[in-house]
PDB file of C-alpha atoms and ligand atoms in Angstrom:
ATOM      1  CA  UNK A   1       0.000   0.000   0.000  1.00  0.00           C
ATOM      2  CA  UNK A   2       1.303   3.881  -1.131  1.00  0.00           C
ATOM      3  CA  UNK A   3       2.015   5.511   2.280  1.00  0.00           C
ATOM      4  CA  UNK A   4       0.049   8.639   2.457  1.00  0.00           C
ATOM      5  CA  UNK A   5      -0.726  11.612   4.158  1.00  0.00           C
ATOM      6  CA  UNK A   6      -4.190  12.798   4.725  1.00  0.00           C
ATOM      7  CA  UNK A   7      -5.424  16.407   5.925  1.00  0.00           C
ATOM      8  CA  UNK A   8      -7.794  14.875   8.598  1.00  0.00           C
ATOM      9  CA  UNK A   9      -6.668  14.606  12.030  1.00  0.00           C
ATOM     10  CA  UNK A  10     -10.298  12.539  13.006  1.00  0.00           C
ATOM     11  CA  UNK A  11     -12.699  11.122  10.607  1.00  0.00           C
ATOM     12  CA  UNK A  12     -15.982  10.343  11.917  1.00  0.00           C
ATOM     13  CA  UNK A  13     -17.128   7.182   9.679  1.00  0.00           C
ATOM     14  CA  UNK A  14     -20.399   5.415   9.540  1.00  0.00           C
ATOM     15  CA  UNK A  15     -21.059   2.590   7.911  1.00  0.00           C
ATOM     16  CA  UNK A  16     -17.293   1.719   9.328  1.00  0.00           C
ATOM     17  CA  UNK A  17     -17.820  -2.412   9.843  1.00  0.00           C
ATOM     18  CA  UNK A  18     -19.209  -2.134   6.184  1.00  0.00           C
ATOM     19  CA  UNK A  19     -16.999  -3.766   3.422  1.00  0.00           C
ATOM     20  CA  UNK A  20     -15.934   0.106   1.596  1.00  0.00           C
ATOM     21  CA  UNK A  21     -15.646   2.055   4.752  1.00  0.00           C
ATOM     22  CA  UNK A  22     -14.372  -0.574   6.637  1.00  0.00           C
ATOM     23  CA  UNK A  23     -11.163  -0.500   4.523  1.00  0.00           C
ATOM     24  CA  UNK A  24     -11.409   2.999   4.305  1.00  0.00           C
ATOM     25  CA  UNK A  25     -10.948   3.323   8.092  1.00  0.00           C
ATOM     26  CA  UNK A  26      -8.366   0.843   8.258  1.00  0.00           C
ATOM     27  CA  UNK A  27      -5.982   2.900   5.622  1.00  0.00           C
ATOM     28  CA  UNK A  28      -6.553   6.342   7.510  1.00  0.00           C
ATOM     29  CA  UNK A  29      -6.063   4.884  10.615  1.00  0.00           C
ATOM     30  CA  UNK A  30      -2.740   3.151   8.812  1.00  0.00           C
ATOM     31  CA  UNK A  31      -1.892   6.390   7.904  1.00  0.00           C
ATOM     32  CA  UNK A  32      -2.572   8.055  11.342  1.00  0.00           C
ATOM     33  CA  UNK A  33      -5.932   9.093  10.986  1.00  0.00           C
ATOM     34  CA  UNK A  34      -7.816   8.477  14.151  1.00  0.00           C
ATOM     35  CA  UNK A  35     -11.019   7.260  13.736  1.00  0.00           C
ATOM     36  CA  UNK A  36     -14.363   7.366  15.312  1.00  0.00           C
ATOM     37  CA  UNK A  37     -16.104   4.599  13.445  1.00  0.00           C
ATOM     38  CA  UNK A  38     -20.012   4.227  13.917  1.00  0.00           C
ATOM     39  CA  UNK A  39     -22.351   1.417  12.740  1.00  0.00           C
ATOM     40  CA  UNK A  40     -24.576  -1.007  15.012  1.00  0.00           C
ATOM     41  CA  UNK A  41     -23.554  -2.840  17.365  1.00  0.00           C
ATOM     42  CA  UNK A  42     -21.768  -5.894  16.718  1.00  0.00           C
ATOM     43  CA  UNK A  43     -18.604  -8.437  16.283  1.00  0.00           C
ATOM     44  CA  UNK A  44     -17.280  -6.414  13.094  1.00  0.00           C
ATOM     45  CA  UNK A  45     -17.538  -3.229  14.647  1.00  0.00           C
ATOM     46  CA  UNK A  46     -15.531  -4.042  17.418  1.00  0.00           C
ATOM     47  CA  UNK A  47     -13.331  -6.240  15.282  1.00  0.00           C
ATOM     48  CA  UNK A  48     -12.597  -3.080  13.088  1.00  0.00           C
ATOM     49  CA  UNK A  49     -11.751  -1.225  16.231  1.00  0.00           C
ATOM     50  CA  UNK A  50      -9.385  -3.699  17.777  1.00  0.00           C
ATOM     51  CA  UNK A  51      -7.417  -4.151  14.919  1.00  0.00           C
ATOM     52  CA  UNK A  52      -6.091  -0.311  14.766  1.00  0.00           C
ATOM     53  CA  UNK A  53      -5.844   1.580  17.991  1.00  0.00           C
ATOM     54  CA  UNK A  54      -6.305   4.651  16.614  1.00  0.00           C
ATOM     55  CA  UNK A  55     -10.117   3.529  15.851  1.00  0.00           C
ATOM     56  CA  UNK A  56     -12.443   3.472  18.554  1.00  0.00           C
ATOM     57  CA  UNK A  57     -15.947   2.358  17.741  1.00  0.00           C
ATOM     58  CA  UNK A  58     -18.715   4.612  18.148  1.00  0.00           C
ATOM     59  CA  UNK A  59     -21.977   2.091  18.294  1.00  0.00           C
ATOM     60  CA  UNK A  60     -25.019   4.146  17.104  1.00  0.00           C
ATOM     61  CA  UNK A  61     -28.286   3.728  14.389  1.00  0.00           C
ATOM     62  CA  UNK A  62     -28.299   6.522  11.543  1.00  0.00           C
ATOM     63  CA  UNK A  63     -31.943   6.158  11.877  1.00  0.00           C
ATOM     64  CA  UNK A  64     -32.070   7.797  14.762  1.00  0.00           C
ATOM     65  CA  UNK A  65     -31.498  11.327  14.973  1.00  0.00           C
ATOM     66  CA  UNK A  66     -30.712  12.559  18.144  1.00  0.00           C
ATOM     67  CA  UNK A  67     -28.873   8.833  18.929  1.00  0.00           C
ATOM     68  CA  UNK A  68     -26.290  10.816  15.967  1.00  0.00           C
ATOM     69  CA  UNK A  69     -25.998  14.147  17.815  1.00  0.00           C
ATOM     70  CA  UNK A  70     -25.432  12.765  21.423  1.00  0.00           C
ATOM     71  CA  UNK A  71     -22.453  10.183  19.384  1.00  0.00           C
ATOM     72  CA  UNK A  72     -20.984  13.277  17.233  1.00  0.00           C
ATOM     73  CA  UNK A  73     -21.010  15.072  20.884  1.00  0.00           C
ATOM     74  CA  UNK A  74     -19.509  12.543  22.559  1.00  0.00           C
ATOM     75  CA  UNK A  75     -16.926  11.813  19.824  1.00  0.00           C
ATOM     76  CA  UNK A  76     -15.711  15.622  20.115  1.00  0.00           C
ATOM     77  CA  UNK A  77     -15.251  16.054  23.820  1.00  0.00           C
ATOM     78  CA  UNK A  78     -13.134  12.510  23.621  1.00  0.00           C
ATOM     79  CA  UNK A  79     -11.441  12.938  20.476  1.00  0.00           C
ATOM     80  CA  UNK A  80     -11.450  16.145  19.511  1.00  0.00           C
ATOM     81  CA  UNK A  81     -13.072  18.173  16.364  1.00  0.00           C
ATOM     82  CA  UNK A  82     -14.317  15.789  13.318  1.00  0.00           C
ATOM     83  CA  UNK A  83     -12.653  17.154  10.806  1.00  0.00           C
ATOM     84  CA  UNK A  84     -13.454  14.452   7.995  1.00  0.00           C
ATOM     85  CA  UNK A  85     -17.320  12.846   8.236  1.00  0.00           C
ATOM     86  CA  UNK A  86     -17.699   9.911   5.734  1.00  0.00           C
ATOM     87  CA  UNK A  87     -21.629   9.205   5.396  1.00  0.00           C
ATOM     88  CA  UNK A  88     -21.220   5.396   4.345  1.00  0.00           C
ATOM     89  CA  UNK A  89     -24.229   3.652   5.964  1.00  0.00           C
ATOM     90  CA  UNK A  90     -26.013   2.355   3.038  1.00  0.00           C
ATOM     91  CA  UNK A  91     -28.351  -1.113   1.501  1.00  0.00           C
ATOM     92  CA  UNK A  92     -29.882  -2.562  -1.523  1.00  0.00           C
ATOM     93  CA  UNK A  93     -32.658  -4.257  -1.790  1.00  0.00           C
ATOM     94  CA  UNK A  94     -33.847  -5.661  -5.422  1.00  0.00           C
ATOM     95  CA  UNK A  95     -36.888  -4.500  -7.251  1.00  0.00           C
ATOM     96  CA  UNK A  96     -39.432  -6.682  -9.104  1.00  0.00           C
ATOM     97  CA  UNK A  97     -41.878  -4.443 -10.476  1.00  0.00           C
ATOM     98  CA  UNK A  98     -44.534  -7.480 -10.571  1.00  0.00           C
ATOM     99  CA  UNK A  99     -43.626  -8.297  -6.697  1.00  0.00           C
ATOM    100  CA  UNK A 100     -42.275  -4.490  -5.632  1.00  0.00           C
ATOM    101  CA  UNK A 101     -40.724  -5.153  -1.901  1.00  0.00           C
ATOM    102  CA  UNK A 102     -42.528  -1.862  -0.245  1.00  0.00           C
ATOM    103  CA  UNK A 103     -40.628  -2.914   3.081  1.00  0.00           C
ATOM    104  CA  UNK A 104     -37.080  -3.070   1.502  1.00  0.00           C
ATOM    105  CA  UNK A 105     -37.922   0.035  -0.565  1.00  0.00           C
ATOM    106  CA  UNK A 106     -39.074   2.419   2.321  1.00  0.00           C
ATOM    107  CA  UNK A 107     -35.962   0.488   4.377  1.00  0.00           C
ATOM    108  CA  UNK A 108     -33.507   1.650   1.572  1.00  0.00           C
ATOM    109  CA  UNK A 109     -34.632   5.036   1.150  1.00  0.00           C
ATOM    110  CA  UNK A 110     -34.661   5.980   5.361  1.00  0.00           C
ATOM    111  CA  UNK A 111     -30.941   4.170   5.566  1.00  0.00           C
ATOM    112  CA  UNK A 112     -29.925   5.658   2.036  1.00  0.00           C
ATOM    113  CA  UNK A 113     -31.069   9.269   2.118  1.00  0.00           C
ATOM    114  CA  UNK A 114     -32.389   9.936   6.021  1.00  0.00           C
ATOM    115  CA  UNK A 115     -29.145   8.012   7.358  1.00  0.00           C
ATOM    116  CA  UNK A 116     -27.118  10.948   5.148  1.00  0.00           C
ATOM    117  CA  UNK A 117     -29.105  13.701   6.338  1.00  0.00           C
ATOM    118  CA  UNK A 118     -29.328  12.423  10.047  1.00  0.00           C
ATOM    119  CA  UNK A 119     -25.706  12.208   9.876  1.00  0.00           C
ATOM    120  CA  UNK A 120     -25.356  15.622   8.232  1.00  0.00           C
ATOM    121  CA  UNK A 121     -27.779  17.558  10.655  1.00  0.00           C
ATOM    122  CA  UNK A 122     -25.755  16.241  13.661  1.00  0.00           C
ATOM    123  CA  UNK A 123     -22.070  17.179  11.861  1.00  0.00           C
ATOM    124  CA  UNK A 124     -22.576  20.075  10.476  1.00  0.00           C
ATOM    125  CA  UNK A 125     -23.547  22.533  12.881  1.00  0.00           C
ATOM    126  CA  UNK A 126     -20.012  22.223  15.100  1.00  0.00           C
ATOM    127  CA  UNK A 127     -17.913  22.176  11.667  1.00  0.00           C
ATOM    128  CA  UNK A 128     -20.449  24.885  10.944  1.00  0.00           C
ATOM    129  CA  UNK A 129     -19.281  27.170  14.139  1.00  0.00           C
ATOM    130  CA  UNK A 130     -15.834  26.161  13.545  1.00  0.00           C
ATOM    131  CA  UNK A 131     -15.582  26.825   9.726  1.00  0.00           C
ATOM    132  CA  UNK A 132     -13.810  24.013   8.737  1.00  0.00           C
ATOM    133  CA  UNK A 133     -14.613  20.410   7.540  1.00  0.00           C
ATOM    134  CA  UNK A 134     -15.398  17.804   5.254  1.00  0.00           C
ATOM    135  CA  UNK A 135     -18.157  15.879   4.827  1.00  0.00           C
ATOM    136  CA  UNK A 136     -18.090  13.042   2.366  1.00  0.00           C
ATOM    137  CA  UNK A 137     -21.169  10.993   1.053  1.00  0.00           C
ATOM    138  CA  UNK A 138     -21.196   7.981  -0.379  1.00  0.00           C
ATOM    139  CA  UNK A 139     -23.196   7.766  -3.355  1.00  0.00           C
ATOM    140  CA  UNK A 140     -23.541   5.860  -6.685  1.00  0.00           C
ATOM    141  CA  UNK A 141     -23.445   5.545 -10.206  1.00  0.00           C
ATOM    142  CA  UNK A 142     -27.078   3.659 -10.328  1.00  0.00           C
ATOM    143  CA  UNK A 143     -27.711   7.354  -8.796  1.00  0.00           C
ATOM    144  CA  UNK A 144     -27.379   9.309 -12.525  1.00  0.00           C
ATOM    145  CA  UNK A 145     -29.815   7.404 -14.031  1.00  0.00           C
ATOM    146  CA  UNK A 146     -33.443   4.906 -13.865  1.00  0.00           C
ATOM    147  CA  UNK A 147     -32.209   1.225 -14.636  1.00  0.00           C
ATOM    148  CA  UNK A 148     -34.128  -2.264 -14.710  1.00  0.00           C
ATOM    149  CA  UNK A 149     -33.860  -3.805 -11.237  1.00  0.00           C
ATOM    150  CA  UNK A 150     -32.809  -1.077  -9.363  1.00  0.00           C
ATOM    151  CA  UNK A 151     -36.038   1.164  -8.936  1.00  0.00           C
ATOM    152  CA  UNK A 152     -35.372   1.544  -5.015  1.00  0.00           C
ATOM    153  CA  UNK A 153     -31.611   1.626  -4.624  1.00  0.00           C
ATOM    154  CA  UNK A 154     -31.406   3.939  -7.462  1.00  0.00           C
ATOM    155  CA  UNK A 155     -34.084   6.441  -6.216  1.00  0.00           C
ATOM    156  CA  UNK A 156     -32.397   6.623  -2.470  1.00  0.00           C
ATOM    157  CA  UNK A 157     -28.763   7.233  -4.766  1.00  0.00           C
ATOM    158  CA  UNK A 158     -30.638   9.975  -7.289  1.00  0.00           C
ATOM    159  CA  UNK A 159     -32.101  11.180  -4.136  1.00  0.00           C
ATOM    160  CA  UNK A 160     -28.618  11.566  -2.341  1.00  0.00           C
ATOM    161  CA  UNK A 161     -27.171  12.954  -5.653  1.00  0.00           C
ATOM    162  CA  UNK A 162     -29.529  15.779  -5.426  1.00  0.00           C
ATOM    163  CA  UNK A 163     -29.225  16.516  -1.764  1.00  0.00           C
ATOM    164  CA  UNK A 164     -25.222  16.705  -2.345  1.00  0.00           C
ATOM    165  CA  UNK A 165     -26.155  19.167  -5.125  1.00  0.00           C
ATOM    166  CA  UNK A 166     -28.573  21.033  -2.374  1.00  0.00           C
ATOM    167  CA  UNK A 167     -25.993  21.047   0.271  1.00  0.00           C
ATOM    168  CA  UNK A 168     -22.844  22.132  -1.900  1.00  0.00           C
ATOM    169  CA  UNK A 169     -24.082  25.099  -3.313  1.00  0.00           C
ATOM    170  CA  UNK A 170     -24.963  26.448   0.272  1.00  0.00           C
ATOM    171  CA  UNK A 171     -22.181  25.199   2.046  1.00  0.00           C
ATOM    172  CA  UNK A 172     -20.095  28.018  -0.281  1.00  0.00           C
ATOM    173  CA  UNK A 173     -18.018  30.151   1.121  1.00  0.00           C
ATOM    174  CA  UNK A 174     -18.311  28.542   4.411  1.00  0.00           C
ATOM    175  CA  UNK A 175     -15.015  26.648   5.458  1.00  0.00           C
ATOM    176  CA  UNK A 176     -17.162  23.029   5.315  1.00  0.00           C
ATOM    177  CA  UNK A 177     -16.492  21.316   2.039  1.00  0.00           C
ATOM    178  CA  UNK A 178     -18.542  18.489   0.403  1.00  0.00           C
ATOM    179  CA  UNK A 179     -17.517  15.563  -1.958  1.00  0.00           C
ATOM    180  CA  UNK A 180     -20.033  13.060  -2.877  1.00  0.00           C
ATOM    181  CA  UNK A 181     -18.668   9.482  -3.855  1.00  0.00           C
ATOM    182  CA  UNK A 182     -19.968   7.446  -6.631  1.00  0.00           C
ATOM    183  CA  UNK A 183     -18.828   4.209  -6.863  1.00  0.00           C
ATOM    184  CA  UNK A 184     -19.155   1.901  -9.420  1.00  0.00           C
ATOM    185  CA  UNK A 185     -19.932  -2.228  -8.752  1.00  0.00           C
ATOM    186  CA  UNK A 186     -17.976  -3.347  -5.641  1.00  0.00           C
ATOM    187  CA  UNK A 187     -17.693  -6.549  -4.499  1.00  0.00           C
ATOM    188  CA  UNK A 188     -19.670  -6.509  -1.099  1.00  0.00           C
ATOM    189  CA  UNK A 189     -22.304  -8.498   0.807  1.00  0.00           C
ATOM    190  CA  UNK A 190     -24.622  -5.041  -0.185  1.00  0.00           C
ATOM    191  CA  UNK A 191     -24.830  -6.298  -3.331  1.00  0.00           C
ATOM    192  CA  UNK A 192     -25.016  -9.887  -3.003  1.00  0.00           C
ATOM    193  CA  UNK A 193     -28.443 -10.236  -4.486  1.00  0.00           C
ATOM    194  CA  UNK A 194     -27.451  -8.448  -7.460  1.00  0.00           C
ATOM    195  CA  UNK A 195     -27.259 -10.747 -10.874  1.00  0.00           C
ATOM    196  CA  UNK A 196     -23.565 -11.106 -10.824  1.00  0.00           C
ATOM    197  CA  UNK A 197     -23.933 -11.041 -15.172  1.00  0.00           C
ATOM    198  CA  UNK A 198     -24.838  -7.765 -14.682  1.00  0.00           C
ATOM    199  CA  UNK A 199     -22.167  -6.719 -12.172  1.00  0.00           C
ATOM    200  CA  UNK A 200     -19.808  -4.592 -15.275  1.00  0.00           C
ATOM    201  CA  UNK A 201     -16.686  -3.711 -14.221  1.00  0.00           C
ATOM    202  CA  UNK A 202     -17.295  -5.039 -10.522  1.00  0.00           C
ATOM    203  CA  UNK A 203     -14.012  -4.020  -8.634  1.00  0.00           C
ATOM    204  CA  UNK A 204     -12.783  -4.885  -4.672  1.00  0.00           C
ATOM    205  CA  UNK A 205     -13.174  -2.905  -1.658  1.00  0.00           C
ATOM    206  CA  UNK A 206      -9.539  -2.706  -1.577  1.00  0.00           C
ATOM    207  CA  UNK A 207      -9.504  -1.189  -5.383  1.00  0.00           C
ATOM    208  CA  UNK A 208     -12.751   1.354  -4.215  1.00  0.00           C
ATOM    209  CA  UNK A 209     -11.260   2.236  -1.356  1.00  0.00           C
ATOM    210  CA  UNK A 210      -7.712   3.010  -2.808  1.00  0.00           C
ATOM    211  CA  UNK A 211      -9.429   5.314  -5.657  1.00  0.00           C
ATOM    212  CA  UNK A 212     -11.655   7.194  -3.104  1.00  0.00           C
ATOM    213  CA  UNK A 213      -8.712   7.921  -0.802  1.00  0.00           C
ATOM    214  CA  UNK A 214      -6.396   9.099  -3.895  1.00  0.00           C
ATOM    215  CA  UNK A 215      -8.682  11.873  -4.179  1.00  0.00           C
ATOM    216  CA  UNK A 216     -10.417  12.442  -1.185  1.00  0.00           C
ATOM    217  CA  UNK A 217      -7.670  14.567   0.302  1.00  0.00           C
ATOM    218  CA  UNK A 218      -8.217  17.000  -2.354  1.00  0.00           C
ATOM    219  CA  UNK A 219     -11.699  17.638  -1.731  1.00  0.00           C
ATOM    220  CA  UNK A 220     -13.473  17.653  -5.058  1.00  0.00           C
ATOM    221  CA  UNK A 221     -17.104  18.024  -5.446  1.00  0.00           C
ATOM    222  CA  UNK A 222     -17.311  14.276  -6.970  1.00  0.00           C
ATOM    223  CA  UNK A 223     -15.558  11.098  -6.980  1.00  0.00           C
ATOM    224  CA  UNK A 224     -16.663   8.577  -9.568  1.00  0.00           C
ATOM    225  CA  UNK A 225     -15.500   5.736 -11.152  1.00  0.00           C
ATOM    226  CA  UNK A 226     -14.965   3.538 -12.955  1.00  0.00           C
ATOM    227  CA  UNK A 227     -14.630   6.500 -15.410  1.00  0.00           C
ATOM    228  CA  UNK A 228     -16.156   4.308 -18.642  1.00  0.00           C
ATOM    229  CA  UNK A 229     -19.540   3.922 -16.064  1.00  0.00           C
ATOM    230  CA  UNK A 230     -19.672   7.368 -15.076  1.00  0.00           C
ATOM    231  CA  UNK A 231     -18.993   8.480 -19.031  1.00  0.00           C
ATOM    232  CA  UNK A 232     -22.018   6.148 -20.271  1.00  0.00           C
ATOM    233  CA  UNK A 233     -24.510   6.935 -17.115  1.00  0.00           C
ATOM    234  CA  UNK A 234     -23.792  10.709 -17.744  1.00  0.00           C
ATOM    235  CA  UNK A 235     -24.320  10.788 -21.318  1.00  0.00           C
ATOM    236  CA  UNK A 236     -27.772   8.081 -21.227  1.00  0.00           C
ATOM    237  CA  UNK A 237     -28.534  10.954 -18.686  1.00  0.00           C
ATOM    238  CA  UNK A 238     -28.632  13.946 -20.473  1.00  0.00           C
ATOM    239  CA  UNK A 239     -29.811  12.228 -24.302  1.00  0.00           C
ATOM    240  CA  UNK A 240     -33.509  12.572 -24.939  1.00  0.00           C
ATOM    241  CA  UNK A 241     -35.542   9.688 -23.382  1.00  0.00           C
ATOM    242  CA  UNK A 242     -36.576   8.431 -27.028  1.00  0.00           C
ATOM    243  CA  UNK A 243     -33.232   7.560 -27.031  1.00  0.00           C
ATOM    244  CA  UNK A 244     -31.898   6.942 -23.695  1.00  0.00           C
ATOM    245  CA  UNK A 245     -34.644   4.814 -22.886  1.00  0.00           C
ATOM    246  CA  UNK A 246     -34.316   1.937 -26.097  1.00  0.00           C
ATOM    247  CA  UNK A 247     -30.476   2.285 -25.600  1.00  0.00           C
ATOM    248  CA  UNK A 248     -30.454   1.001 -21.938  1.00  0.00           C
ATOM    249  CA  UNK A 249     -33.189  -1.548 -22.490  1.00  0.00           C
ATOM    250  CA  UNK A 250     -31.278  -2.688 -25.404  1.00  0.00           C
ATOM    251  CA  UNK A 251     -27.751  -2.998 -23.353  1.00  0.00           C
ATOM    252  CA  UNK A 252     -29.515  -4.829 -20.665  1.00  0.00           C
ATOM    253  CA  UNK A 253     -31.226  -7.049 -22.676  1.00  0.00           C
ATOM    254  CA  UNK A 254     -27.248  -7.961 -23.815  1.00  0.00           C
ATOM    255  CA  UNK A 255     -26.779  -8.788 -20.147  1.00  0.00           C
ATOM    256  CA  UNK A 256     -29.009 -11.496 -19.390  1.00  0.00           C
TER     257      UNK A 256
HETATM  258  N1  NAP B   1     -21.140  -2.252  -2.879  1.00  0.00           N
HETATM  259  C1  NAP B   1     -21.327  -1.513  -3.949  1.00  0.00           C
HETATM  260  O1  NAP B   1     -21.352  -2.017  -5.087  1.00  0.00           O
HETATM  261  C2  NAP B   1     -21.495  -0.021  -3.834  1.00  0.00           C
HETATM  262  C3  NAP B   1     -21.398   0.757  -4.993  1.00  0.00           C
HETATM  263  C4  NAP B   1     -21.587   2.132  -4.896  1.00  0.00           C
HETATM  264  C5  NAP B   1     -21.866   2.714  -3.697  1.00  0.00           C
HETATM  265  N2  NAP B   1     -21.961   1.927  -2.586  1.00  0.00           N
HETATM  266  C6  NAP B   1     -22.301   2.592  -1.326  1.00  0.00           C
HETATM  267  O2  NAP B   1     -21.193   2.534  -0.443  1.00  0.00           O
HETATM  268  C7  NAP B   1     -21.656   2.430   0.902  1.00  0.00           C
HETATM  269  C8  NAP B   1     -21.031   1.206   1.567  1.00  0.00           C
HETATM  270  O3  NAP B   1     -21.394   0.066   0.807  1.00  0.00           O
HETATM  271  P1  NAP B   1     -20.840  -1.394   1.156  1.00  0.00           P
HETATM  272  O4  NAP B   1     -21.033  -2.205  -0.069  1.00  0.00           O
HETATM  273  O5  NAP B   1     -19.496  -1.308   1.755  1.00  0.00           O
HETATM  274  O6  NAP B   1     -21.919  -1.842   2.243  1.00  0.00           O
HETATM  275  P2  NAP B   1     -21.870  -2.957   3.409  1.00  0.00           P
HETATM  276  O7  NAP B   1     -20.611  -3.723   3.380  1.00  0.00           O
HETATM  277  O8  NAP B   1     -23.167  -3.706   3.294  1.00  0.00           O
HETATM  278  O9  NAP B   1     -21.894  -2.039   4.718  1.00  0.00           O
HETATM  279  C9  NAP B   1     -23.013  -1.316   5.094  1.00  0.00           C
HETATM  280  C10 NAP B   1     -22.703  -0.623   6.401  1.00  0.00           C
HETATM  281  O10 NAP B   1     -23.836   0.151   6.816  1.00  0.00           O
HETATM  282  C11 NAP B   1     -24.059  -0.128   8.198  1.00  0.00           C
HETATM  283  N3  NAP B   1     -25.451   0.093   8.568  1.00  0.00           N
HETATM  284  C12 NAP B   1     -26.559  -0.529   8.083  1.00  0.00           C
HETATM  285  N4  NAP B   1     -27.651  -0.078   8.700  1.00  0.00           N
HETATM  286  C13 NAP B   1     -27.228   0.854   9.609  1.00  0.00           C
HETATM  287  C14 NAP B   1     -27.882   1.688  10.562  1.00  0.00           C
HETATM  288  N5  NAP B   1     -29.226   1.687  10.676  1.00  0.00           N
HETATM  289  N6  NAP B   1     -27.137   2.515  11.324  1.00  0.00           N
HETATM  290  C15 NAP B   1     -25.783   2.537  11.207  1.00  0.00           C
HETATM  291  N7  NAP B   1     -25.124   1.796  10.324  1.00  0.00           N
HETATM  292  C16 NAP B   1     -25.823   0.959   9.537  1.00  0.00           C
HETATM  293  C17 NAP B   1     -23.661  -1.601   8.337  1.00  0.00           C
HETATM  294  O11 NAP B   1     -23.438  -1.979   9.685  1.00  0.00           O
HETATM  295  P3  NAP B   1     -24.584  -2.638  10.606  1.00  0.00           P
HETATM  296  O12 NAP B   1     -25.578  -3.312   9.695  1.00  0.00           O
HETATM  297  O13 NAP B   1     -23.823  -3.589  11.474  1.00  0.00           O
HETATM  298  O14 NAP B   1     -25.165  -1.484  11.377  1.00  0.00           O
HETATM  299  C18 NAP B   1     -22.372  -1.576   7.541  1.00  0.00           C
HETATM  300  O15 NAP B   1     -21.351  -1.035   8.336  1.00  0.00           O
HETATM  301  C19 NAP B   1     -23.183   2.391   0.823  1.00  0.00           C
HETATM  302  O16 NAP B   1     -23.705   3.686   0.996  1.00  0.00           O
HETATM  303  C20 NAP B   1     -23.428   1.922  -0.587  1.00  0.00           C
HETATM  304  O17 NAP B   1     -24.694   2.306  -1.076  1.00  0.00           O
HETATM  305  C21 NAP B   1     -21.766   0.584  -2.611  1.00  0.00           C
END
């Protein structure tokens, strides 16, 4: 692994005993980041915690609100200020439009989108006051545009897509900057349920996590890959539906 150095002193991660964020935390703690790393309770939390003392787990539900702000509080008068948050807590659930899963749809979009903003509303105002920080969402690339099979996970990602857009153009001018992360396919259990023919240009959390943190540190708006992905989702995007639409039913009919 390239040895870095990172402009965070403490990241505040949730999502941390996930598969992405998990090896996020485990490079900036590498790197002598110290981390505050927040998911539910269990084994892989604390496993992720015991295997780099400078990450100390942070048990809490991104569900709940004010569970956030008391565990951002108590993560600044231990630790000191967050200076990096990485919003990571995040599911999929497939979508059969003859069967449509209403529970796994309304569970993806209150993890997806109210997990971000639960996390953002208790961040924010202290980096707010203090003028400095970096908030980092994870997104996705099934975010940029409708696709067969992905009518929930896609709407929580357009959904967080447009909330970045929201939060950016306010958060101008004030010290707090905002990148949101679009990954491509990435080998986790998240996706496990996912047609693995249809998994293009699946990569590692090892690879994901390497290509977020070369470019984190700079603080761009957006981080997306793999670039081909983002290039094709962009363009579908912006081409007139009488197009778009017979294009990406024709490419996944090449999938199955
Ligand atoms: N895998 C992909 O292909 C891919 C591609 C693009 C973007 N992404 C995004 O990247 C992020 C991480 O994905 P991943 O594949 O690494 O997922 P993962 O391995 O399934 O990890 C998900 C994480 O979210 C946590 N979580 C779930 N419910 C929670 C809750 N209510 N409160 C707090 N934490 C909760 C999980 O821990 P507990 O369940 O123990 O709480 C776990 O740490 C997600 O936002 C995902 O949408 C993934």
């Amino acid at each position: 692994m390239v040895e870095r150095t990172y402009p965070w002193k403490l990241a505040w991660i949730t999502g941390a005993s996930g598969a992405i964020c998990g090896e996020v935390a485990r490079r900036l703690a590498d790197a002598g980041v110290s981390v505050a790393a927040t998911a539910r309770l269990s084994e892989k939390l604390d496993q992720l915690a015991a295997s780099n003392e400078r990450i100390t787990a942070y048990p809490a539900d991104v569900l709940k609100s004010d569970e956030l702000k008391a565990t951002v509080a108590k993560i600044e008068a231990t630790l000191g200020p967050i200076d990096l948050a990485l919003l990571g807590a995040g599911m999929y659930v497939p979508f059969d439009i003859r069967n449509i899963d209403l529970d796994g749809f309304h569970r993806t979009m209150a993890l997806n989108v109210d997990g971000v903003i639960n996390a953002a509303a208790a961040v924010l105002p202290p980096m707010l006051a203090r003028n400095s920080g970096h908030i980092a969402i994870m997104g996705s690339l099934f975010g940029y545009s409708g696709w067969p099979e992905t009518g929930s996970y896609g709407a929580s990602k357009a959904a967080v897509i447009n909330l970045a857009e929201s939060l950016e153009l306010e958060l101008h001018g004030t010290g707090v900057d905002l990148t949101l992360i679009n990954p491509g396919f990435v080998d986790t259990p998240l996706n496990a349920a996912y047609d693995p023919k249809k998994k293009l240009f699946v990569m590692s959390p090892a690879v994901c996590a390497g290509r977020i943190l070369k470019k984190l540190p700079r603080k761009p708006y957006e981080i997306a890959f793999p670039t081909k992905v983002e290039l094709f989702l962009k363009t579908v995007r912006s081409m007139p539906r009488a197009i778009s639409f017979p294009l990406i039913r024709w490419f996944t009919k090449t999938l199955q």
